[in-house]
Coordinates of C-alpha atoms in Angstrom, one line a residue:
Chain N
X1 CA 5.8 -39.6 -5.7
X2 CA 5.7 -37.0 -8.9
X3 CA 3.0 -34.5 -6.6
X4 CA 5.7 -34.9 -4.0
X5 CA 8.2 -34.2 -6.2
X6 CA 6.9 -31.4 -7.9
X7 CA 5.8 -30.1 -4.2
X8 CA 9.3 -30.2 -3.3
X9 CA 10.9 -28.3 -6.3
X10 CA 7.7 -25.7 -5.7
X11 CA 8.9 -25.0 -1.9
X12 CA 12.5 -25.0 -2.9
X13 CA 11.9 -22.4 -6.2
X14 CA 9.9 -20.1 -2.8
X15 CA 12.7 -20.6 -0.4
X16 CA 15.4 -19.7 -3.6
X17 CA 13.7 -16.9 -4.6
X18 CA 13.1 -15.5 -1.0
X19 CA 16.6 -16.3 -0.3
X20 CA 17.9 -14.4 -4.0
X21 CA 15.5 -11.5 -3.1
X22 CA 16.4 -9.6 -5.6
X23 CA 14.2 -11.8 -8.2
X24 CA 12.0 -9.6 -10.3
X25 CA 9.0 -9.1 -13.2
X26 CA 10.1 -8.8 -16.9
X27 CA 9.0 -5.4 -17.2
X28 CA 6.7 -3.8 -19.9
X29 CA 8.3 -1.9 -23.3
X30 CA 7.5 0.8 -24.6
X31 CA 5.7 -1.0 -27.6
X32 CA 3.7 -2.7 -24.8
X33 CA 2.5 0.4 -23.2
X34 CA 1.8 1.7 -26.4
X35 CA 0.1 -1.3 -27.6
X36 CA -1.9 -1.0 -24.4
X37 CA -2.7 2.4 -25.2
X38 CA -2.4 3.5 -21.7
X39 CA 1.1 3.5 -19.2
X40 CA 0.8 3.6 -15.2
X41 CA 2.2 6.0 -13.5
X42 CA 3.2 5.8 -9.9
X43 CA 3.4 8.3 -7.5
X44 CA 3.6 8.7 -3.7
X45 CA 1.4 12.0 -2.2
X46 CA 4.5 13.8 -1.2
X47 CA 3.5 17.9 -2.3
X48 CA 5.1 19.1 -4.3
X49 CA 6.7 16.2 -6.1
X50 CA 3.8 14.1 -7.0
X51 CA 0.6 14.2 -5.3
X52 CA -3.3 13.6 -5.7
X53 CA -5.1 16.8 -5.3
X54 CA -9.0 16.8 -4.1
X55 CA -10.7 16.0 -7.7
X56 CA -8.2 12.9 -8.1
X57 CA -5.8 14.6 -10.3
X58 CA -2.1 13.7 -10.6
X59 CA 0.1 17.5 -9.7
X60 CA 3.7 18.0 -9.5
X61 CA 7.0 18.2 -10.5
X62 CA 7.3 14.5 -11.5
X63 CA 3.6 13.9 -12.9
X64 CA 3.5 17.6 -14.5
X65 CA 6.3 16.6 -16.4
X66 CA 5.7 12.8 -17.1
X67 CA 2.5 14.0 -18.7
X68 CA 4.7 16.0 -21.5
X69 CA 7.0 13.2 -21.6
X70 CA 4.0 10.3 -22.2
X71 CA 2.9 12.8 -25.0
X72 CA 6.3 13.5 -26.9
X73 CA 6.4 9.2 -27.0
X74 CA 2.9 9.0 -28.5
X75 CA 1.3 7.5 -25.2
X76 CA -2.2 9.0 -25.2
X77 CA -3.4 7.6 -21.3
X78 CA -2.0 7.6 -18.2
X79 CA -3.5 5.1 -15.4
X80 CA -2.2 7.4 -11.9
X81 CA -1.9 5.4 -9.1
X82 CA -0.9 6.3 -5.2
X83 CA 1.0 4.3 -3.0
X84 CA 2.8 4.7 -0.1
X85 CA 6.5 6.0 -0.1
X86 CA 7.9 2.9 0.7
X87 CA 6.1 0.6 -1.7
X88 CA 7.1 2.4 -5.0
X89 CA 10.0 0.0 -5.3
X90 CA 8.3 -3.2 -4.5
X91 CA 5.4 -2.0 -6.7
X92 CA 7.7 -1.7 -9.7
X93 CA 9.5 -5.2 -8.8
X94 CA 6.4 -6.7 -8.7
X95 CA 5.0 -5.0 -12.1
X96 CA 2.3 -3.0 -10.3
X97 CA 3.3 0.4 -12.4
X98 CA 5.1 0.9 -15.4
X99 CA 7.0 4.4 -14.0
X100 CA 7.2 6.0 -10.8
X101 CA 7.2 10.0 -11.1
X102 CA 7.7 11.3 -7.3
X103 CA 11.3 12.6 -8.0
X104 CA 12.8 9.8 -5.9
X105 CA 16.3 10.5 -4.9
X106 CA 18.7 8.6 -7.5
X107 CA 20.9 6.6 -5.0
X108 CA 23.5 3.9 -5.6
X109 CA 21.2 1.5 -3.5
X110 CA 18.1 1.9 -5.3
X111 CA 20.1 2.0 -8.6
X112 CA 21.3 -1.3 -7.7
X113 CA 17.4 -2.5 -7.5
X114 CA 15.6 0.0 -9.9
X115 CA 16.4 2.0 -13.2
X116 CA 16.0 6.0 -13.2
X117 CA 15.7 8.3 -15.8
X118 CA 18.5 11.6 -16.3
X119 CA 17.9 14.0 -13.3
X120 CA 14.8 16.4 -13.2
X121 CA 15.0 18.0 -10.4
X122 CA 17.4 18.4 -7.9
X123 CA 16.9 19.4 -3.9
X124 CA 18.4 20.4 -0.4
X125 CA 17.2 19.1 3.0
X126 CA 15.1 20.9 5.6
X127 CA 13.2 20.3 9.4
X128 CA 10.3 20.9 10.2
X129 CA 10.1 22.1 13.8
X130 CA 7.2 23.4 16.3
X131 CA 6.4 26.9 16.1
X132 CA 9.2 29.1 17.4
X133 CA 11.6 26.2 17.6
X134 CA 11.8 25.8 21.2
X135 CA 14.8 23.6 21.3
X136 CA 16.7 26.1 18.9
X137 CA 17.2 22.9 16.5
X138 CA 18.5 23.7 12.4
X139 CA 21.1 21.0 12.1
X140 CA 20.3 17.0 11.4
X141 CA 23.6 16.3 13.5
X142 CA 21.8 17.8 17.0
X143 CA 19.7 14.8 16.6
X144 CA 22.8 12.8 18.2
X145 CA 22.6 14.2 21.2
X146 CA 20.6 11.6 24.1
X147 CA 17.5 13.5 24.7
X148 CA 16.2 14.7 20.6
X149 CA 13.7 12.8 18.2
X150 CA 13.9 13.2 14.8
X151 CA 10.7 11.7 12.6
X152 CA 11.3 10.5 9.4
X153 CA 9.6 9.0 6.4
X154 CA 9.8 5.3 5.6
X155 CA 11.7 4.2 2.9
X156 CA 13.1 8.1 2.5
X157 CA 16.7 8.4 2.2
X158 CA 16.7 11.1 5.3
X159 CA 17.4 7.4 7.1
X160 CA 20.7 7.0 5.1
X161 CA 22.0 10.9 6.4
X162 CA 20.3 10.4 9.8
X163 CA 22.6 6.9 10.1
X164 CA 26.1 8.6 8.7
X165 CA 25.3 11.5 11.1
X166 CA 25.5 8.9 13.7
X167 CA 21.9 9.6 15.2
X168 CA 21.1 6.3 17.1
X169 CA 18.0 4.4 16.4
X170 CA 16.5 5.2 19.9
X171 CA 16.6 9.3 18.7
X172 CA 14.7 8.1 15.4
X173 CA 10.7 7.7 14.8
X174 CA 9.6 6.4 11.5
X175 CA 6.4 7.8 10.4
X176 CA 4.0 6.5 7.2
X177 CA 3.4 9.6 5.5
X178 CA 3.5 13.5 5.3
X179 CA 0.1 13.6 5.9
X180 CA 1.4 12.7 9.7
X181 CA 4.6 14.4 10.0
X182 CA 2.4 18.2 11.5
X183 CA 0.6 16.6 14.2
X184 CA 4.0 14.4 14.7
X185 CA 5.7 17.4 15.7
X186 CA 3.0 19.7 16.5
X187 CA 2.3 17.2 19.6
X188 CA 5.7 17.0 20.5
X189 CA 6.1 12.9 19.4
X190 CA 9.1 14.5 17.5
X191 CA 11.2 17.2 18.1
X192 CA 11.7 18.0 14.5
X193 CA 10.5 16.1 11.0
X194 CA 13.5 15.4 8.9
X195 CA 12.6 15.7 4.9
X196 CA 13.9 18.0 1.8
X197 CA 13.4 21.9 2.0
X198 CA 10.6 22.1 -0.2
X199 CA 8.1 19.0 1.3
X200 CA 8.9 21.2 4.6
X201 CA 8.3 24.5 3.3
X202 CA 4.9 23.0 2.3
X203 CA 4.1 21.7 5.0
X204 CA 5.2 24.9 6.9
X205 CA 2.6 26.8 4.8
X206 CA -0.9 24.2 6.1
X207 CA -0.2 25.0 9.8
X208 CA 0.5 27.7 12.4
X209 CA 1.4 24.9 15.0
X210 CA 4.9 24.4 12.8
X211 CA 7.5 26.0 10.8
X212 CA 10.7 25.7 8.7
X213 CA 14.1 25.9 11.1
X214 CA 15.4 29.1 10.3
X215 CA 19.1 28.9 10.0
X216 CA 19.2 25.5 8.5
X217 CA 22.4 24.2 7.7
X218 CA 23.0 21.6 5.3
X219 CA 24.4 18.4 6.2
X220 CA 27.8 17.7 5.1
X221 CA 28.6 14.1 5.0
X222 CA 32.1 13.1 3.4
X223 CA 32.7 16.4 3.1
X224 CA 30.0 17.2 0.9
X225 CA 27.2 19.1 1.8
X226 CA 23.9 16.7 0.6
X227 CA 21.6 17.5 -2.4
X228 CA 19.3 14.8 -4.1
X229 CA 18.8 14.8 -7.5
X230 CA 15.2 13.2 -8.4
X231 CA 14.5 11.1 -11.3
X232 CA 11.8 8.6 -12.4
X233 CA 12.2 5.2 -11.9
X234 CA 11.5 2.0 -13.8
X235 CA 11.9 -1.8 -13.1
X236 CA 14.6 -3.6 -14.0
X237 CA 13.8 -4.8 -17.8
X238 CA 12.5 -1.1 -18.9
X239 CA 15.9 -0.5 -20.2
X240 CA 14.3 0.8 -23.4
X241 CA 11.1 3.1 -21.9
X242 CA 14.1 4.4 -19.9
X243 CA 16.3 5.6 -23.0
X244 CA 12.9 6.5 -24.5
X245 CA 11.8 9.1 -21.4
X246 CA 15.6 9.9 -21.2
X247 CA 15.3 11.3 -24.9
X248 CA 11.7 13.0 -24.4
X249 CA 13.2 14.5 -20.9
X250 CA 16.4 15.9 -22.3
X251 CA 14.4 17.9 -25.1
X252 CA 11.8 18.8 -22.6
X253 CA 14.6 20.1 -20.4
X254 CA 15.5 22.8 -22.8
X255 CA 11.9 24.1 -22.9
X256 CA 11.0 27.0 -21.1
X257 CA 7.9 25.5 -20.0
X258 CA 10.0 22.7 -18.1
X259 CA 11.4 25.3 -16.2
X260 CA 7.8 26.9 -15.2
X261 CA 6.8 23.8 -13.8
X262 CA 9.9 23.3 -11.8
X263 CA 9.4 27.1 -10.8
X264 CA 5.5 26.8 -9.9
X265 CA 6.0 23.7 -7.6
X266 CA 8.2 26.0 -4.9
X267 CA 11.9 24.8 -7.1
X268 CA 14.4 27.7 -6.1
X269 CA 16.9 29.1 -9.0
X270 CA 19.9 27.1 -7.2
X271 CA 17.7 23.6 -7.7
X272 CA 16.9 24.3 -11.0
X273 CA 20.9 25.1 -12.2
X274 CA 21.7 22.3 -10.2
X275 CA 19.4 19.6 -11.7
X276 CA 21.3 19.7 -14.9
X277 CA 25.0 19.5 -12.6
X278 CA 25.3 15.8 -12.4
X279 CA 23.9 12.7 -14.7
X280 CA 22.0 9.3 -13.2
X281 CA 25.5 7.2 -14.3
X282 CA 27.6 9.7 -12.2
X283 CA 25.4 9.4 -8.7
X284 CA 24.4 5.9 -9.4
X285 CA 28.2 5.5 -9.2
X286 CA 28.7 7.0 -5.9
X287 CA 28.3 3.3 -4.6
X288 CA 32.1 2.3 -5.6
X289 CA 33.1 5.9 -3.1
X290 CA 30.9 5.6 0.0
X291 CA 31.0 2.3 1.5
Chain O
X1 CA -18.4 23.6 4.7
X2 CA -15.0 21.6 4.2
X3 CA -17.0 18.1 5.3
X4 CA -19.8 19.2 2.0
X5 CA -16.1 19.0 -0.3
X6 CA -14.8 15.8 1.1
X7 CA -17.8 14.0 0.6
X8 CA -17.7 13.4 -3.1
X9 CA -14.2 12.0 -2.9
X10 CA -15.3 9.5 0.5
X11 CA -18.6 8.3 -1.2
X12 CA -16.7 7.3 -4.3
X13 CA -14.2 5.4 -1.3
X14 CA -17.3 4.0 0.3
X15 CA -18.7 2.1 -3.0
X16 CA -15.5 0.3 -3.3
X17 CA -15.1 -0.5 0.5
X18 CA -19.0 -2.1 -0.1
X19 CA -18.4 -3.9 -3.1
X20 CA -15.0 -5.7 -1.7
X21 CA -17.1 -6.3 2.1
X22 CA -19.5 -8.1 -0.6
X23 CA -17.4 -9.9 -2.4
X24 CA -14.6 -10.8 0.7
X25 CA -18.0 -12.0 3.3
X26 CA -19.7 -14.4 0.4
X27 CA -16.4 -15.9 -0.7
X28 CA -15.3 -16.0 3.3
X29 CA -18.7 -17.6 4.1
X30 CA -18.1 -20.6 1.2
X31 CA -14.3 -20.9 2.4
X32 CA -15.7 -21.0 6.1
X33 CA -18.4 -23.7 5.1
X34 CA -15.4 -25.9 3.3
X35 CA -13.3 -25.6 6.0
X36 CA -15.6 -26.4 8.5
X37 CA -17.4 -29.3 7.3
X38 CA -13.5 -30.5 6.2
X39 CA -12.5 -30.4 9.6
X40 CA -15.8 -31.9 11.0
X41 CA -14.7 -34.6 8.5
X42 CA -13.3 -37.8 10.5
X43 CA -11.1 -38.6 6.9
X44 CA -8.0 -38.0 7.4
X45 CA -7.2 -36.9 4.1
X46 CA -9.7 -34.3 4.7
X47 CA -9.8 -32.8 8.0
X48 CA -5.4 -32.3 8.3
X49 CA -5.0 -30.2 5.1
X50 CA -8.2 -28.0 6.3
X51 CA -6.7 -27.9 9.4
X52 CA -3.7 -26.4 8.2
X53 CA -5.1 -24.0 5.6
X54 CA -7.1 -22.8 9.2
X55 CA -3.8 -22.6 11.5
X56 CA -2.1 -20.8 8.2
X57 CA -4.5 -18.2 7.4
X58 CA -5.8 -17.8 11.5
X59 CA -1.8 -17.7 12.9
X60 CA -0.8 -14.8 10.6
X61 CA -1.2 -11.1 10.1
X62 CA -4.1 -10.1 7.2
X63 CA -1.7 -7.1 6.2
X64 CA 1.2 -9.6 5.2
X65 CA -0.9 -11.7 4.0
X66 CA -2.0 -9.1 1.9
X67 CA 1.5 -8.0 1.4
X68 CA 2.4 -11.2 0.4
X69 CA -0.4 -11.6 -2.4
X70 CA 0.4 -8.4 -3.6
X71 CA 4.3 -7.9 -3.6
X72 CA 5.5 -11.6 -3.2
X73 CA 3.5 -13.2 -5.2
X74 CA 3.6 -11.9 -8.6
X75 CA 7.5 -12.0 -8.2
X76 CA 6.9 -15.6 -7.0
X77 CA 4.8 -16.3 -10.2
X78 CA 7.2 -15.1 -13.0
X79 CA 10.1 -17.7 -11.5
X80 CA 7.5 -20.8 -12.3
X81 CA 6.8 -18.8 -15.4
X82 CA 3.1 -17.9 -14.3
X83 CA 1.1 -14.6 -14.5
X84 CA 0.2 -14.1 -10.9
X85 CA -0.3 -10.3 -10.8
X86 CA -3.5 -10.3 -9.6
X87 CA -5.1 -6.7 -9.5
X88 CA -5.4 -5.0 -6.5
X89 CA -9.5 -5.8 -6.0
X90 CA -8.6 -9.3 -6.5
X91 CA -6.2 -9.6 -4.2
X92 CA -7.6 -8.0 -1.6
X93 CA -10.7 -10.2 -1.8
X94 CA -9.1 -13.2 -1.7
X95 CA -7.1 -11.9 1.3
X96 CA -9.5 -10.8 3.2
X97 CA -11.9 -14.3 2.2
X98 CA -9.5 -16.4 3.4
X99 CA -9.1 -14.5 6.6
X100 CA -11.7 -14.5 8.0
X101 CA -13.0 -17.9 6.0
X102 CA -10.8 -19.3 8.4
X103 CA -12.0 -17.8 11.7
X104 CA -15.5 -18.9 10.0
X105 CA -14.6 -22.0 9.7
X106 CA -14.2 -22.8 13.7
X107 CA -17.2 -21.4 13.8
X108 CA -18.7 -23.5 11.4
X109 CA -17.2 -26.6 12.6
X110 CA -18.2 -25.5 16.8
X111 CA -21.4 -25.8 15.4
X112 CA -21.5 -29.0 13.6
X113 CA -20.4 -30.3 16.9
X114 CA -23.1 -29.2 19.5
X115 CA -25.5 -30.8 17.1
X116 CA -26.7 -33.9 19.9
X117 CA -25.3 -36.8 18.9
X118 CA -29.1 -38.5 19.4
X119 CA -29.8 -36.5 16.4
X120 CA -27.1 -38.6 14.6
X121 CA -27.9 -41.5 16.5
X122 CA -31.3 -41.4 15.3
X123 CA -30.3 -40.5 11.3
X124 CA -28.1 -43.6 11.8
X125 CA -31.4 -45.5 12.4
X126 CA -33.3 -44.7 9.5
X127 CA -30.2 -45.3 7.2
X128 CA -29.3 -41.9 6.1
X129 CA -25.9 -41.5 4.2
X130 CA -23.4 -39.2 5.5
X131 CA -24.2 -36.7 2.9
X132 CA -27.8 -36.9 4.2
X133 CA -26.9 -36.5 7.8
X134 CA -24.9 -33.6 7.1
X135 CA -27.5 -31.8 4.7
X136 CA -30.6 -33.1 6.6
X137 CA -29.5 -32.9 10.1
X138 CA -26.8 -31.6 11.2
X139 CA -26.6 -28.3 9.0
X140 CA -30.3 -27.3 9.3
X141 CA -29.8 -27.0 13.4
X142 CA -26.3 -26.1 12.9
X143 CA -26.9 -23.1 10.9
X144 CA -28.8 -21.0 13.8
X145 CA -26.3 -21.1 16.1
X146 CA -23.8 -19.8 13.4
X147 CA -25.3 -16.7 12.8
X148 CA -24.3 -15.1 16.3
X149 CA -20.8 -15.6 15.4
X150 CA -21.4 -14.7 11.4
X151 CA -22.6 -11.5 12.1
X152 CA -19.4 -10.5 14.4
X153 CA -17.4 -11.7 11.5
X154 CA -19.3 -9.9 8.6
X155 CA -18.8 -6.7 10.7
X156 CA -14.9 -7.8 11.6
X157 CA -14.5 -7.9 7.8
X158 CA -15.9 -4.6 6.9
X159 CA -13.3 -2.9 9.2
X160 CA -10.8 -5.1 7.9
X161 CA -11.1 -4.0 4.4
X162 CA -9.7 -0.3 5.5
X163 CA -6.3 -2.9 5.0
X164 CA -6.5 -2.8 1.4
X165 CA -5.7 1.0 0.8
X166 CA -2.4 0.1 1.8
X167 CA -2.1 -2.0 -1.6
X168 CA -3.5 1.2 -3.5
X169 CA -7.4 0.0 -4.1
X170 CA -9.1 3.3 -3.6
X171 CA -11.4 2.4 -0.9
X172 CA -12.9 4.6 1.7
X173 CA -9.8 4.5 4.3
X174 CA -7.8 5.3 0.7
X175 CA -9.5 8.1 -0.3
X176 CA -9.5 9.5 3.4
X177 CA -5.9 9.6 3.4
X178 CA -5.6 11.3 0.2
X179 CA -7.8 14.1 1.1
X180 CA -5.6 14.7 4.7
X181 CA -2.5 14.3 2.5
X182 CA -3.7 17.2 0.5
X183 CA -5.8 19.2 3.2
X184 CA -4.1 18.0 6.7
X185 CA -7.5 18.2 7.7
X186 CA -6.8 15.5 10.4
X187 CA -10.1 15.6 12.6
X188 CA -12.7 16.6 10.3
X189 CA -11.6 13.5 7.8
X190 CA -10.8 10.6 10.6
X191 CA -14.7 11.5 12.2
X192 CA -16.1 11.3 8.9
X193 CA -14.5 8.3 8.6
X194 CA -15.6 6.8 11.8
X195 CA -19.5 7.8 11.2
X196 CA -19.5 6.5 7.9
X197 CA -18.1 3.0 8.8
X198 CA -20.6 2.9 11.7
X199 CA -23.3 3.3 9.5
X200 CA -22.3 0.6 7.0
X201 CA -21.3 -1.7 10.3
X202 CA -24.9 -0.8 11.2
X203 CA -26.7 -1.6 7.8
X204 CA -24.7 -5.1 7.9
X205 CA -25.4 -5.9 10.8
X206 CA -29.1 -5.5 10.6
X207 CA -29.0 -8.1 7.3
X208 CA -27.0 -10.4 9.1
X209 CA -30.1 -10.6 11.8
X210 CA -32.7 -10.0 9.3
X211 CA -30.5 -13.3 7.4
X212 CA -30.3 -15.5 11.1
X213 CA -34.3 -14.6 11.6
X214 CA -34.1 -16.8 8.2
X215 CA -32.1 -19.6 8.5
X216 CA -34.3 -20.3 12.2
X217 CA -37.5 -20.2 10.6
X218 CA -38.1 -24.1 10.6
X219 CA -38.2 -23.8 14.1
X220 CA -41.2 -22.1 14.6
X221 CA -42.8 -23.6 11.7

């Protein structure tokens, strides 16, 4: 009777917290990281906003500057681990990093699931198209029309544009990684890879087969042209390594040397000015505007 | 030479894909064996829960599975106020095990049952226990005919584990997809791939044989 009882409250705790979804890991302190002497930090190989290069190093904007950040809070290691764009979240829900540094785009979903430091960095949008862009394409809204496909990243907030655009499912292919988003559209699978300027630029530069749309104009939903502002992220329950990378990043952000890295990784003046334009509580609160 | 500079990084990929094959075919092989003998079981008590821990683990996809032990679990854990973040070598073994421990296990039992039931019939005569039977009859002539099927499995498994980079363990599929990440260098990387796990498929499969020649020596003793 007790084994079935206990069975019972087991399956109905799975089905609760399946049904809640939301449910997720107390999350380490900062006096825990420290304690552990080391903090993990998460990013996603998108060049150049955090990437493992050949040797197993961490680059980029986001682990370039999380390294000065982990040092200004006395953290001495940092564990680096890679994982797919889409399971940065779920990774941080389930405790499997303490930070995320791939200058994911603060939106007023993920806020509602995640915790992200002040701004550093902001960027525009871009496509990535076949060399000589035979179908003329340098606008996201085209991909509306029957006959165009648009690839995409999963998990990438191009999904969210793509969807106020009103580009139907059918015009949309959802593909795991950059690493596939050249031969994507060098095949013709796509028409055009939708991502920000500079992940296209970059991978404009590794291939004759494909270029940057020339001309590129940037979408304007609710009568705002869209720019992401990336931030690193934390679980719910970090509250305090949050206000603690908030402080370090602020400081940082007055440092010339913040502003080389930024520079090196292919940031443009505008990006860099505009980084500092708007604060996580102000796009985080976008949620109560768009529906 | 770009193959001489992605070597390094693959090797390094390859040791980890070798140790989890390791771990993932012993463990698998002692989950099958349970299993199997369970279901052979005519107990009730036995043979239905081994059943259903074989329909579970058979009937649904490794990657969620894998998913699930990864992501859902450690969520799971901290409601009933246990640590269940297992890391990511851990999970992956135990994934992986009880994969294809369960497709073992049909194997294992298939076996057990072609034994001739004169054999039993015979054990029954000279008053051997169950546990005898089983030990000193049954699993002796069973084991031979196992290995055909082992083998396939063991090899099944070592593709299988190419699963695991997708819950960031750095094994040889892993480390293959870092280095395109960072050099797009599609073809060169994917055949390197493809030769290197044919050569491990290869090496296990001549163990498995060398293994079978083993367990059907008593025959031409």
């Amino acid at each position: 009777m007790t084994v079935r009882k206990t069975g019972l409250a087991l399956l109905y705790t799975l089905v609760g917290s399946l049904a809640l979804g939301h449910a997720s890991i107390s999350a380490a302190t900062l006096e825990q990281i420290k304690e552990r002497g080391e903090i993990r930090i998460a990013v996603a190989n998108e060049i150049p906003y955090g990437y493992v290069d050949l040797s197993g190093e961490a680059k980029g904007a986001g682990p370039d500057v999380a390294r000065h950040l982990a040092k200004a809070l006395g953290i001495n290691r940092i564990k680096w681990e890679t994982a797919s764009f889409s399971a940065l979240i779920p990774g941080l829900k389930a405790g499997r990093f303490d930070m995320v540094a791939a200058e994911m785009a603060i939106l007023p979903q993920r806020c509602q699931e995640v915790l992200f430091s002040e701004p550093n960095s902001s960027y525009g949008e871009g496509l990535l198209v076949p060399a000589g862009n035979p179908r003329q394409l340098n606008d996201f809204s085209q991909f509306s029309q029957p006959d165009l496909k648009v690839a995409i990243m999963a998990g990438a907030d191009q999904l969210e544009m793509l969807q106020a655009l009103n580009v139907p499912e059918a015009n949309r292919i959802t593909i795991a990684n950059n690493a596939d988003a050249i031969s994507t559209v060098a095949t013709g699978r796509a028409d055009a890879y939708a991502a920000t300027s500079l992940t296209v630029n970059e991978l404009a530069s590794k291939s004759q087969k494909v270029e940057s749309a020339s001309g590129f104009i940037d979408p304007v939903i609710d009568g705002k042209p869209v720019r992401s502002w990336g931030g690193f992220t934390f679980a719910k329950g970090s509250e305090s390594l949050q206000q603690h990378i908030n402080t370090a990043l602020t400081d940082f952000r007055k440092t010339p040397q913040w502003r080389k890295i930024l520079e090196q990784y292919g940031f443009s003046e505008a990006d860099i000015e505009q980084s500092g334009t708007q604060s996580t509580a102000q796009l985080c609160a976008r949620a109560a505007q768009t529906p | 030479m770009p193959f001489l500079d992605y070597l390094p990084a693959l090797l390094q990929g390859a040791r980890v894909t070798v140790e989890l094959t390791l771990y993932s075919t012993v463990l698998g092989a002692l989950v099958a064996f349970g299993l199997g003998i369970g279901r052979h079981s005519r107990r009730a008590w036995l043979n239905v829960p081994c059943a259903v821990i074989v329909e579970i683990f058979r009937g649904t996809s490794l990657l969620v599975q894998l998913f699930w032990i990864y992501f859902a679990l450690p969520v799971l854990g901290e409601l009933v106020g246990l640590n269940l973040r297992l890391e990511p070598m851990v999970a992956g073994t135990l994934a992986l095990a009880l994969n294809i421990g369960a497709y073992g296990a049909e194997v294992v039992r298939g076996a057990l049952q072609a034994v001739p039931t004169e054999q039993l019939e015979a054990a029954k005569a000279l008053d051997f226990s169950g546990r005898q039977t089983l030990w000193r009859i049954s699993l002796p002539q069973a084991l031979p005919e196992m290995m055909p099927s082992f083998g396939n499995l063991a090899i099944q498994n070592l593709k299988d584990t190419a699963l695991v980079s997708l819950i960031s363990l750095g094994d040889l599929a892993f480390r293959a997809e870092q280095i395109r990440n960072f050099t797009q260098d599609s073809t060169t990387v994917y055949t390197m791939l493809l030769l290197m796990y044919f050569g491990m498929a290869l090496v296990l499969s001549a163990l498995m044989s060398l293994l079978g020649r083993r367990v059907g020596a008593w025959r031409n003793a």
